[in-house]
Amino acid sequence: MDRVLFDAARCKGCGLCVSACPEGALAQREEANRMGYHPAYLAEPAKCVSCGLCAVICPDLVIRVYRPVAAAVPAR
Amino acid sequence: MDRVLFDAARCKGCGLCVSACPEGALAQREEANRMGYHPAYLAEPAKCVSCGLCAVICPDLVIRVYRPVAAAVPAR
Amino acid sequence: MGERELMKGNEAMAEAAIRAGCRYFFGYPITPQSELLEYMARHLAGRGGVFLQAESEVSAINMVYGAAGAGARVMTATSSPGFSLMQEGLSYMAGAELPAVVVNVVRGGPGLGGLQPAQSDYFQATKGGGHGDYRLIVLAPSSPQEAADLVYEAFDVADRYRNVVLILADSILAQAMEPVELPPARDPASLPAKPWATVGRGERAEPNLVNSLYLAAEDLWALNQRLQAKYRRIEAEETRWAEEWTEEADWLVVAYGSMARIALAAIRQLRREEGLRVGLFRPISLWPFPSRALARRAAGTRGVLTMEMSTGQMVEDVRLAVEGAVPVRFFGKTGGVVPEVEEAVEAIRRMVAETEPRHAHPVR
Amino acid sequence: MGERELMKGNEAMAEAAIRAGCRYFFGYPITPQSELLEYMARHLAGRGGVFLQAESEVSAINMVYGAAGAGARVMTATSSPGFSLMQEGLSYMAGAELPAVVVNVVRGGPGLGGLQPAQSDYFQATKGGGHGDYRLIVLAPSSPQEAADLVYEAFDVADRYRNVVLILADSILAQAMEPVELPPARDPASLPAKPWATVGRGERAEPNLVNSLYLAAEDLWALNQRLQAKYRRIEAEETRWAEEWTEEADWLVVAYGSMARIALAAIRQLRREEGLRVGLFRPISLWPFPSRALARRAAGTRGVLTMEMSTGQMVEDVRLAVEGAVPVRFFGKTGGVVPEVEEAVEAIRRMVAETEPRHAHPVR
Amino acid sequence: MERTLIVAGFGGQGVLSLGMVIARAGMSEGYEVSWLPSYGPEQRGGTANCHVILSDEPVACPLVGHPQTLIAFNLPSLEKFAQRVVPGGEILVESGLEAAVTREDVRLYALPALEEANRFGDTRVANMVMLGAWLELHPILGDEAIEDALRRVISKRHHDLLPLDLEAIRAGRRLMAMARA
Amino acid sequence: MERTLIVAGFGGQGVLSLGMVIARAGMSEGYEVSWLPSYGPEQRGGTANCHVILSDEPVACPLVGHPQTLIAFNLPSLEKFAQRVVPGGEILVESGLEAAVTREDVRLYALPALEEANRFGDTRVANMVMLGAWLELHPILGDEAIEDALRRVISKRHHDLLPLDLEAIRAGRRLMAMARA
Amino acid sequence: MSVTLRPVFEPTRGLRSDRVTHYCPGCTHGVAHRLVAEVLEELGVLERTVGVASVGCSVLAYNYFLVDMQEAAHGRAPAVATGIKRVLPDRVVFAYQGDGDLAAIGMAEIVHAAARGENITVIFINNANYGMTSGQMAPTTLVGQRTTTTPLGRDPAQAGYPIRVAELLDTLDGPAYIARGSLHDTAHVLQAKRYIRKAFQAQLEGRGFSLVELLSSCPTNWGLEPVEALDFIRERLVPHYPLGELRKPEGVR
Amino acid sequence: MSVTLRPVFEPTRGLRSDRVTHYCPGCTHGVAHRLVAEVLEELGVLERTVGVASVGCSVLAYNYFLVDMQEAAHGRAPAVATGIKRVLPDRVVFAYQGDGDLAAIGMAEIVHAAARGENITVIFINNANYGMTSGQMAPTTLVGQRTTTTPLGRDPAQAGYPIRVAELLDTLDGPAYIARGSLHDTAHVLQAKRYIRKAFQAQLEGRGFSLVELLSSCPTNWGLEPVEALDFIRERLVPHYPLGELRKPEGVR
Ligand SMILES: Cc1ncc(C[n+]2csc(CCOP(=O)(O)OP(=O)(O)O)c2C)c(N)n1
Ligand SMILES: Cc1ncc(C[n+]2csc(CCOP(=O)(O)OP(=O)(O)O)c2C)c(N)n1
Ligand code: SF4
Ligand code: SF4
Ligand code: SF4
Ligand code: SF4
Ligand code: SF4
Ligand code: SF4
Ligand SMILES: [Mg+2]
Ligand SMILES: [Mg+2]
């Protein structure tokens, strides 16, 4: 699973996340969504460091960010 | 003629001039004017130094102040 | 309770409001309403309420909006220029269907005008001084006692319909002292619940919303249809008036508020001294206007005289009610000049003369 | 001049005002009026005038007050909620007898309402939304062309009577583009002198005063008598209306503004397709309302249908004019829903059916 | 029974409270009453007056167009209201003002209320002197009712003046008794 | 003669200017005309449409209840207005939307306006393609009138796009000609 | 050598000598009127001045000033003055406002006139209450001060804190001149007059918005004798409302 | 060793996930909404919060926040919030206002709510124009900035100077917390969130009025791409509107 998930139907294609990503991991799709916008997506998943900044700047609650962690003994 | 003239009909008897006179030259009359107020007057003309402060504090355009000057050669 | 107190109308209205469960008052000083405000300033805090002097009438009505939306019994009071400033807020309250009681102690206008009594805000009060198709329920007392009674009831009426009730007073009754018997204090716990109020979502899944914005025309039309249906209901249930000597009257005088008391004095004199059968029809709810009752009463008479402390405003509602069935005349003064009983007598005599069948003057 | 330009009503009104010699505009943005304001922002400075965006409608109308008192031709424009905020100021202008032109591009209400066209501010406009016994002269155009013409004339009318003239528009005509032929630009030097204006005392011994305060009731009553005399004069001289096919009409439709054009389309269709003799009576001055002319026209008909984009406001003035002589019906929608021509046709058909003598339904 | 009064004077002369004492006392004596204040066109330093009605019947209107009694403390008030007194009515004025009354169809009482009040060392009780004078003419309100009314009208922090007020009222009664004698 | 249209689409698709070009050109051809914009309930990112009338007679009312022509650029607009077209009228839509039209009593033209515009390298001229298509159906406005109207409707700083617009119009004419063929 | 009398102080021609004001005895509204009129006279602009009276005790100011005047709605004097000044940029335009008028209902209008740098002069009478309507709380009423709407003294937890208007306006870029003076003694009256003169001078030089706040007495509603009321200003108001010039146009001493 | 995904960022429960806002692409109104909702969620007060929407682009805010809300008349949100808070002193009450709403028509209301120390929180979106009505001048529009009512750029001689609201309110004694943040990059967004949290904390502690001004973009009316609009904030707005905390309650870091 990707570290960053996009709810593409909500995306307005503003590109703020793309420009905010310090790793250059994001891009916008060619095809428009139902609203007519070009949604952002994780173009280069490998670059992503789960910093969450794309989600911090997104005005439209499009993005969820996750960080992979070693599944250790569950903390009590 | 007095150094200070009061338009007693306008006076509201507030006493501000009396308390403002540095020389203690003013007082208020026993008798009320047409408006029912006890007008201020120059009780002790001799004390007046024509400083004008009574007029400065009077809210009601009651007071005119004059200063005696030697009638020298009229200035050109 | 039960005891009669000598009180100003302004004070009687304030005390009646508190007893009706009003604990919030937002207002701005203006003559001749200030005693009401000052009464609230003195008494509300001690009785578990909040008095707040707003920075303006505009703010006051919007504080009322917020408090009403939060579910409180809330009141404001003002006089004519201040009432004009409340028009936008009142229109918003109509749109959001918020209940509250507003007092306008009318003074002479237009503009800054004067401080003396008048009834020249009738149109503004009854036809909606603000924008849009809406109505305030408008009650017009004619004495301190009635002012107290109407204010007391107004809070229930406001809650019942989620509608602003306006008390249209004048400075005669607001500043006159007369004996007043005050209604009992309501138990705040007995007040109606307001599940629609914005008090925090709590357990509710859907937030509550207090609002008058409907960007889709159809939605706004739906709101308006709902409002109009409510207004028809109010017309059916809340129309109020009083009558005196109207049973077999040959002529009718229509007057409200303090003017009605002057009219009554005049009628009393004319009945006593000249035996003229003149009756008084006194609208108490100016909106809804008691049109049917008035039409019925007017039907049997020779003429109707409307008396107002204005240049003629309610007279339009009288004419709409009577609709040409009998002649409708007007007598009034405005700007703070209160007609004397003698002038009222004279005006009635004039109408009588002109509407006596034997004087065959063509009327109108 | 002479050339027809495709223009929005909002722009046509702005340009007409400038040509009428208006050089001062104080206003606040609000949909659907903003194009008027923005036109002024673009054009006034370059033509020797001043455009100032006020901090609110309250400020705007008081700036207008100041400028009018200083002798200028001055204008403001707004839409319904903003117009409500101007009520105090308008009452002051009435009291001080200041001339100015105010445009209200009405939108759906009450409250924040919506942005779509409506006619629900009729009462507010004609009965005085502010306090006191006063009147605005209220003109209701029904096309961009007429809007330009009326605004242009309004400045003269305002100056003639020292009275505010209100242009009551709606967003159909304000935002529609149609060909408009603009009136010629007035030479500012040709405008009437205003010796009463406060421009600095200069040589005058007595200062000029712009004021509506009269603390003595008799003085305020005197002002009101003067105002009422003026209003009677305006009623005699400034009542305007238009008629279409009323000559031998069996039924009359009364409508104003954009609603009148919808009514006209409906009537045209009914005459063409069903041969019904329906006429259109279109009040142009809403105050003074053309009561006599309407009463005369209505007299020969079987019924009158009032159509408004409201829940029924002008219909009261229609009923007051007709005074029971023939049945008066109402059809309207509000909140931004614009009746379709078909609905208007249907409403007329309904009235016709109910007022045909052979259908002996008791009317009302 | 009906009694109608207008009481008028400068702002500080206690005209409003004079009227209010009559109204309150009237109420406790079982009359229908009303009291209506009105301020002159100038708020500040202007004239004040009040309209008072005591009646057996409900009061039709608290405005008194034509009073049975006018109590006037200054010239402007006298000028304004003297013509309004009903024929056969009465005017009570401060001594010295009587010359301004031209009517012959009313009873005129000029009373040195201020002088009398001065004798008590407090010109503010001149209104009570006038009240006493009116009470002497209209013996419809009991002493107890008056005292009770005074207690309610006068603000708490001036209750020490009560004995003075009562004495002033008695003085007024005496003045009036002498005037009628 | 009367022509009534509703042109509808998303905010940025140039529906208002399409209608305005027709109205302006109509005026210079001597017709009585009107153009009425209307914005969807959401100001931002909402739909927009305009009503256009060309007529020999004075326009009774600028509102078009039931247009002869509907030009629809997106689905919401089509859904909103398709039922309103007069029987025997016509609907012009972007290709791909035609499936949403269920009416049988109107002529339906589905045109690849966007694709065509893309070929000019500027999707913004899709509206001009549609304009051309309409003009092909309604040959009542001369080329000169159209060009003049364009010049007035398009803001000065975009006048360099004029030739492109004219070409797009011609392309639209061709598309329509083919569609009818 | 004979002696003649040379005038030291004579009433200004800017006020009507034939009318007595309606102000209460000792109310310093009268002093403020006089200072404004004197300055206008001394600047030689009485004939080309338009004043704006506001709603408050000074509502009848138009009866006293011998200049053209307009009466504004409560709080709207800056808007009215703006309307006048825009039409008549070469006239001197001033507004005279109380603290209820300017700082309560009229807060938006004064802030925006100031922010616009509107070339008008505002005389602002701070008497810490609503005089005209009989002594309610004003935005400038001190904490603890009793008024008819704060019968137990202003409680900030309920009724908030007093507003320092001069300081508030001083955060804006528009004003050219802002000062606060006081009318509680002759020295301060003379200082206030200098402030007023500078304010009008700023206007005459086209520098933009000018305002002089004046601490003023309301003996009637404060329940004090006129002389005591001046003490109240000195002892209570001045400490809360510091005197001085907050803003001066460049190059003005 | 297996790897699982731990959430770093998930949408707040304070906003409706089932609705897409009506804001233009890239408009930072959306960011501001999210921050407020996140803070309310994190403070655990969503269920006892009442919000006040104002008239401006955020007029439909009530469609997005999952809290009880009232829609206020243009400029009057602080008065409406006051009415609510006085009735419900133990609820969290906030108003969300634009710069036209708060600083133009609503100037009196915001100054007085602040002066009263009204225990509410105001989120103030400064986007230097009237977004909703298509880009007219706001009181915060910069000198030289083009808007539909300053087509040649704002000329201070004619249209006055921009108002710094945070600084203006900071002259009052009522406020407990005043800060100005910006939404032009992620670091500032996070800072803005800290400000918003402190503001609500001040309210929860009963300290009085709190306000956070947020510099926000309006790509549509500025005629800029969303990313360019953030640059405009950084390059043009921030220099005129300094960021930081102007007022903190005592004992708060
Ligand atoms: C809209 C409106 N609201 C209220 C009033 C009543 N009113 C008249 S003067 C005044 C207060 C004046 O106080 P201030 O401005 O401080 O002047 P001061 O009398 O103290 O000099 C008020 C509230 C009014 N005339 N108009
Ligand atoms: C009384 C009133 N005047 C004007 C308007 C029109 N109006 C709606 S929003 C707005 C400006 C909003 O600008 P701002 O507060 O800066 O919010 P933004 O849209 O920029 O977020 C105006 C003037 C209105 N609704 N009500
Ligand atoms: S989480 Fe950070 S690195 Fe990953 S896409 Fe988002 S901004 Fe880029
Ligand atoms: S910031 Fe959000 S709305 Fe904008 S492009 Fe990225 S995901 Fe889409
Ligand atoms: S002029 Fe000076 S000394 Fe003379 S009375 Fe006046 S204050 Fe006193
Ligand atoms: S200051 Fe003026 S009004 Fe007051 S007592 Fe002296 S002279 Fe009279
Ligand atoms: S009430 Fe106060 S401010 Fe007004 S005139 Fe009297 S003393 Fe002066
Ligand atoms: S107009 Fe501006 S403020 Fe409004 S939603 Fe669009 S970008 Fe945001
Ligand atoms: Mg004051
Ligand atoms: Mg904004």
PDB file of C-alpha atoms and ligand atoms in Angstrom, chain C residues 28-31 34 53 56-57 78-85 107 111-112 115, chain D residues 88 92 131, chain E residues 44, chain G residues 23 27 29 54-59 73-76 96-105 124-140 216-218 221, ligand 1:
ATOM      1  CA  TYR C  28     -28.631  50.388  23.470  1.00  0.00           C
ATOM      2  CA  PRO C  29     -29.826  53.541  25.226  1.00  0.00           C
ATOM      3  CA  ILE C  30     -32.280  55.823  23.499  1.00  0.00           C
ATOM      4  CA  THR C  31     -34.948  58.156  24.743  1.00  0.00           C
ATOM      5  CA  SER C  34     -33.904  54.056  28.406  1.00  0.00           C
ATOM      6  CA  GLN C  53     -25.217  47.148  26.724  1.00  0.00           C
ATOM      7  CA  SER C  56     -25.263  49.856  18.813  1.00  0.00           C
ATOM      8  CA  GLU C  57     -28.740  48.743  17.882  1.00  0.00           C
ATOM      9  CA  THR C  78     -35.285  50.667  21.352  1.00  0.00           C
ATOM     10  CA  SER C  79     -36.950  53.703  19.844  1.00  0.00           C
ATOM     11  CA  SER C  80     -37.561  54.691  16.242  1.00  0.00           C
ATOM     12  CA  PRO C  81     -34.093  55.493  14.820  1.00  0.00           C
ATOM     13  CA  GLY C  82     -32.677  52.490  16.621  1.00  0.00           C
ATOM     14  CA  PHE C  83     -35.498  50.354  15.301  1.00  0.00           C
ATOM     15  CA  SER C  84     -34.580  51.373  11.764  1.00  0.00           C
ATOM     16  CA  LEU C  85     -31.071  50.104  12.398  1.00  0.00           C
ATOM     17  CA  ARG C 107     -40.934  58.728  18.973  1.00  0.00           C
ATOM     18  CA  GLY C 111     -34.799  61.299  10.987  1.00  0.00           C
ATOM     19  CA  LEU C 112     -33.551  62.364  14.366  1.00  0.00           C
ATOM     20  CA  LEU C 115     -38.386  62.714  21.769  1.00  0.00           C
TER      21      LEU C 115
ATOM     22  CA  GLU D  88     -32.119  54.980   9.297  1.00  0.00           C
ATOM     23  CA  TYR D  92     -32.735  61.149   8.049  1.00  0.00           C
ATOM     24  CA  HIS D 131     -39.147  55.287  10.978  1.00  0.00           C
TER      25      HIS D 131
ATOM     26  CA  ARG E  44     -30.463  69.993  29.800  1.00  0.00           C
TER      27      ARG E  44
ATOM     28  CA  TYR G  23     -25.334  72.633  28.279  1.00  0.00           C
ATOM     29  CA  CYS G  27     -20.063  71.346  31.314  1.00  0.00           C
ATOM     30  CA  HIS G  29     -18.631  70.915  26.050  1.00  0.00           C
ATOM     31  CA  SER G  54     -23.488  64.427  16.083  1.00  0.00           C
ATOM     32  CA  VAL G  55     -26.061  62.870  18.356  1.00  0.00           C
ATOM     33  CA  GLY G  56     -25.191  63.420  21.978  1.00  0.00           C
ATOM     34  CA  CYS G  57     -25.351  66.439  24.241  1.00  0.00           C
ATOM     35  CA  SER G  58     -23.743  68.391  21.417  1.00  0.00           C
ATOM     36  CA  VAL G  59     -26.598  67.542  19.083  1.00  0.00           C
ATOM     37  CA  ALA G  73     -27.161  60.332  12.530  1.00  0.00           C
ATOM     38  CA  HIS G  74     -25.820  58.796  15.740  1.00  0.00           C
ATOM     39  CA  GLY G  75     -22.263  57.665  15.128  1.00  0.00           C
ATOM     40  CA  ARG G  76     -22.163  58.557  11.433  1.00  0.00           C
ATOM     41  CA  TYR G  96     -17.781  67.033  16.650  1.00  0.00           C
ATOM     42  CA  GLN G  97     -18.554  63.760  18.388  1.00  0.00           C
ATOM     43  CA  GLY G  98     -19.091  62.345  21.834  1.00  0.00           C
ATOM     44  CA  ASP G  99     -17.662  59.091  23.107  1.00  0.00           C
ATOM     45  CA  GLY G 100     -20.884  57.161  22.762  1.00  0.00           C
ATOM     46  CA  ASP G 101     -21.317  58.486  19.285  1.00  0.00           C
ATOM     47  CA  LEU G 102     -17.759  57.968  18.105  1.00  0.00           C
ATOM     48  CA  ALA G 103     -16.538  54.998  20.098  1.00  0.00           C
ATOM     49  CA  ALA G 104     -19.674  52.864  20.415  1.00  0.00           C
ATOM     50  CA  ILE G 105     -22.134  52.982  17.534  1.00  0.00           C
ATOM     51  CA  PHE G 124     -13.831  63.894  20.104  1.00  0.00           C
ATOM     52  CA  ILE G 125     -15.374  64.653  23.470  1.00  0.00           C
ATOM     53  CA  ASN G 126     -14.595  61.897  25.938  1.00  0.00           C
ATOM     54  CA  ASN G 127     -16.729  62.380  29.024  1.00  0.00           C
ATOM     55  CA  ALA G 128     -16.796  58.726  29.999  1.00  0.00           C
ATOM     56  CA  ASN G 129     -20.541  58.360  29.692  1.00  0.00           C
ATOM     57  CA  TYR G 130     -23.611  59.051  27.577  1.00  0.00           C
ATOM     58  CA  GLY G 131     -24.515  62.538  28.710  1.00  0.00           C
ATOM     59  CA  MET G 132     -27.529  63.154  26.518  1.00  0.00           C
ATOM     60  CA  THR G 133     -29.470  60.053  27.459  1.00  0.00           C
ATOM     61  CA  SER G 134     -28.783  60.580  31.179  1.00  0.00           C
ATOM     62  CA  GLY G 135     -25.608  58.839  32.010  1.00  0.00           C
ATOM     63  CA  GLN G 136     -25.338  55.316  30.677  1.00  0.00           C
ATOM     64  CA  MET G 137     -22.032  53.534  30.269  1.00  0.00           C
ATOM     65  CA  ALA G 138     -19.879  54.652  27.339  1.00  0.00           C
ATOM     66  CA  PRO G 139     -17.042  52.683  25.756  1.00  0.00           C
ATOM     67  CA  THR G 140     -14.749  55.049  27.665  1.00  0.00           C
ATOM     68  CA  SER G 216     -14.403  66.586  29.210  1.00  0.00           C
ATOM     69  CA  SER G 217     -16.663  66.853  32.211  1.00  0.00           C
ATOM     70  CA  CYS G 218     -20.224  65.761  32.736  1.00  0.00           C
ATOM     71  CA  ASN G 221     -24.384  62.607  35.237  1.00  0.00           C
TER      72      ASN G 221
HETATM   73  C1  LIG I   1     -29.540  55.238  16.491  1.00  0.00           C
HETATM   74  C2  LIG I   1     -29.630  55.954  17.767  1.00  0.00           C
HETATM   75  N1  LIG I   1     -29.414  55.289  18.901  1.00  0.00           N
HETATM   76  C3  LIG I   1     -29.485  55.901  20.080  1.00  0.00           C
HETATM   77  C4  LIG I   1     -29.780  57.221  20.156  1.00  0.00           C
HETATM   78  C5  LIG I   1     -29.916  57.874  21.497  1.00  0.00           C
HETATM   79  N2  LIG I   1     -28.779  58.658  21.887  1.00  0.00           N
HETATM   80  C6  LIG I   1     -28.776  59.976  21.759  1.00  0.00           C
HETATM   81  S1  LIG I   1     -27.377  60.679  22.335  1.00  0.00           S
HETATM   82  C7  LIG I   1     -26.744  59.189  22.799  1.00  0.00           C
HETATM   83  C8  LIG I   1     -25.446  59.053  23.525  1.00  0.00           C
HETATM   84  C9  LIG I   1     -24.625  60.212  23.449  1.00  0.00           C
HETATM   85  O1  LIG I   1     -23.486  60.041  24.205  1.00  0.00           O
HETATM   86  P1  LIG I   1     -22.128  60.703  23.763  1.00  0.00           P
HETATM   87  O2  LIG I   1     -21.910  60.460  22.311  1.00  0.00           O
HETATM   88  O3  LIG I   1     -21.085  60.214  24.676  1.00  0.00           O
HETATM   89  O4  LIG I   1     -22.361  62.246  23.898  1.00  0.00           O
HETATM   90  P2  LIG I   1     -22.506  63.101  25.236  1.00  0.00           P
HETATM   91  O5  LIG I   1     -23.958  63.305  25.400  1.00  0.00           O
HETATM   92  O6  LIG I   1     -21.887  62.330  26.343  1.00  0.00           O
HETATM   93  O7  LIG I   1     -21.766  64.342  24.946  1.00  0.00           O
HETATM   94  C10 LIG I   1     -27.624  58.196  22.495  1.00  0.00           C
HETATM   95  C11 LIG I   1     -27.370  56.775  22.768  1.00  0.00           C
HETATM   96  C12 LIG I   1     -30.025  57.895  18.940  1.00  0.00           C
HETATM   97  N3  LIG I   1     -30.360  59.183  18.912  1.00  0.00           N
HETATM   98  N4  LIG I   1     -29.928  57.244  17.779  1.00  0.00           N
END
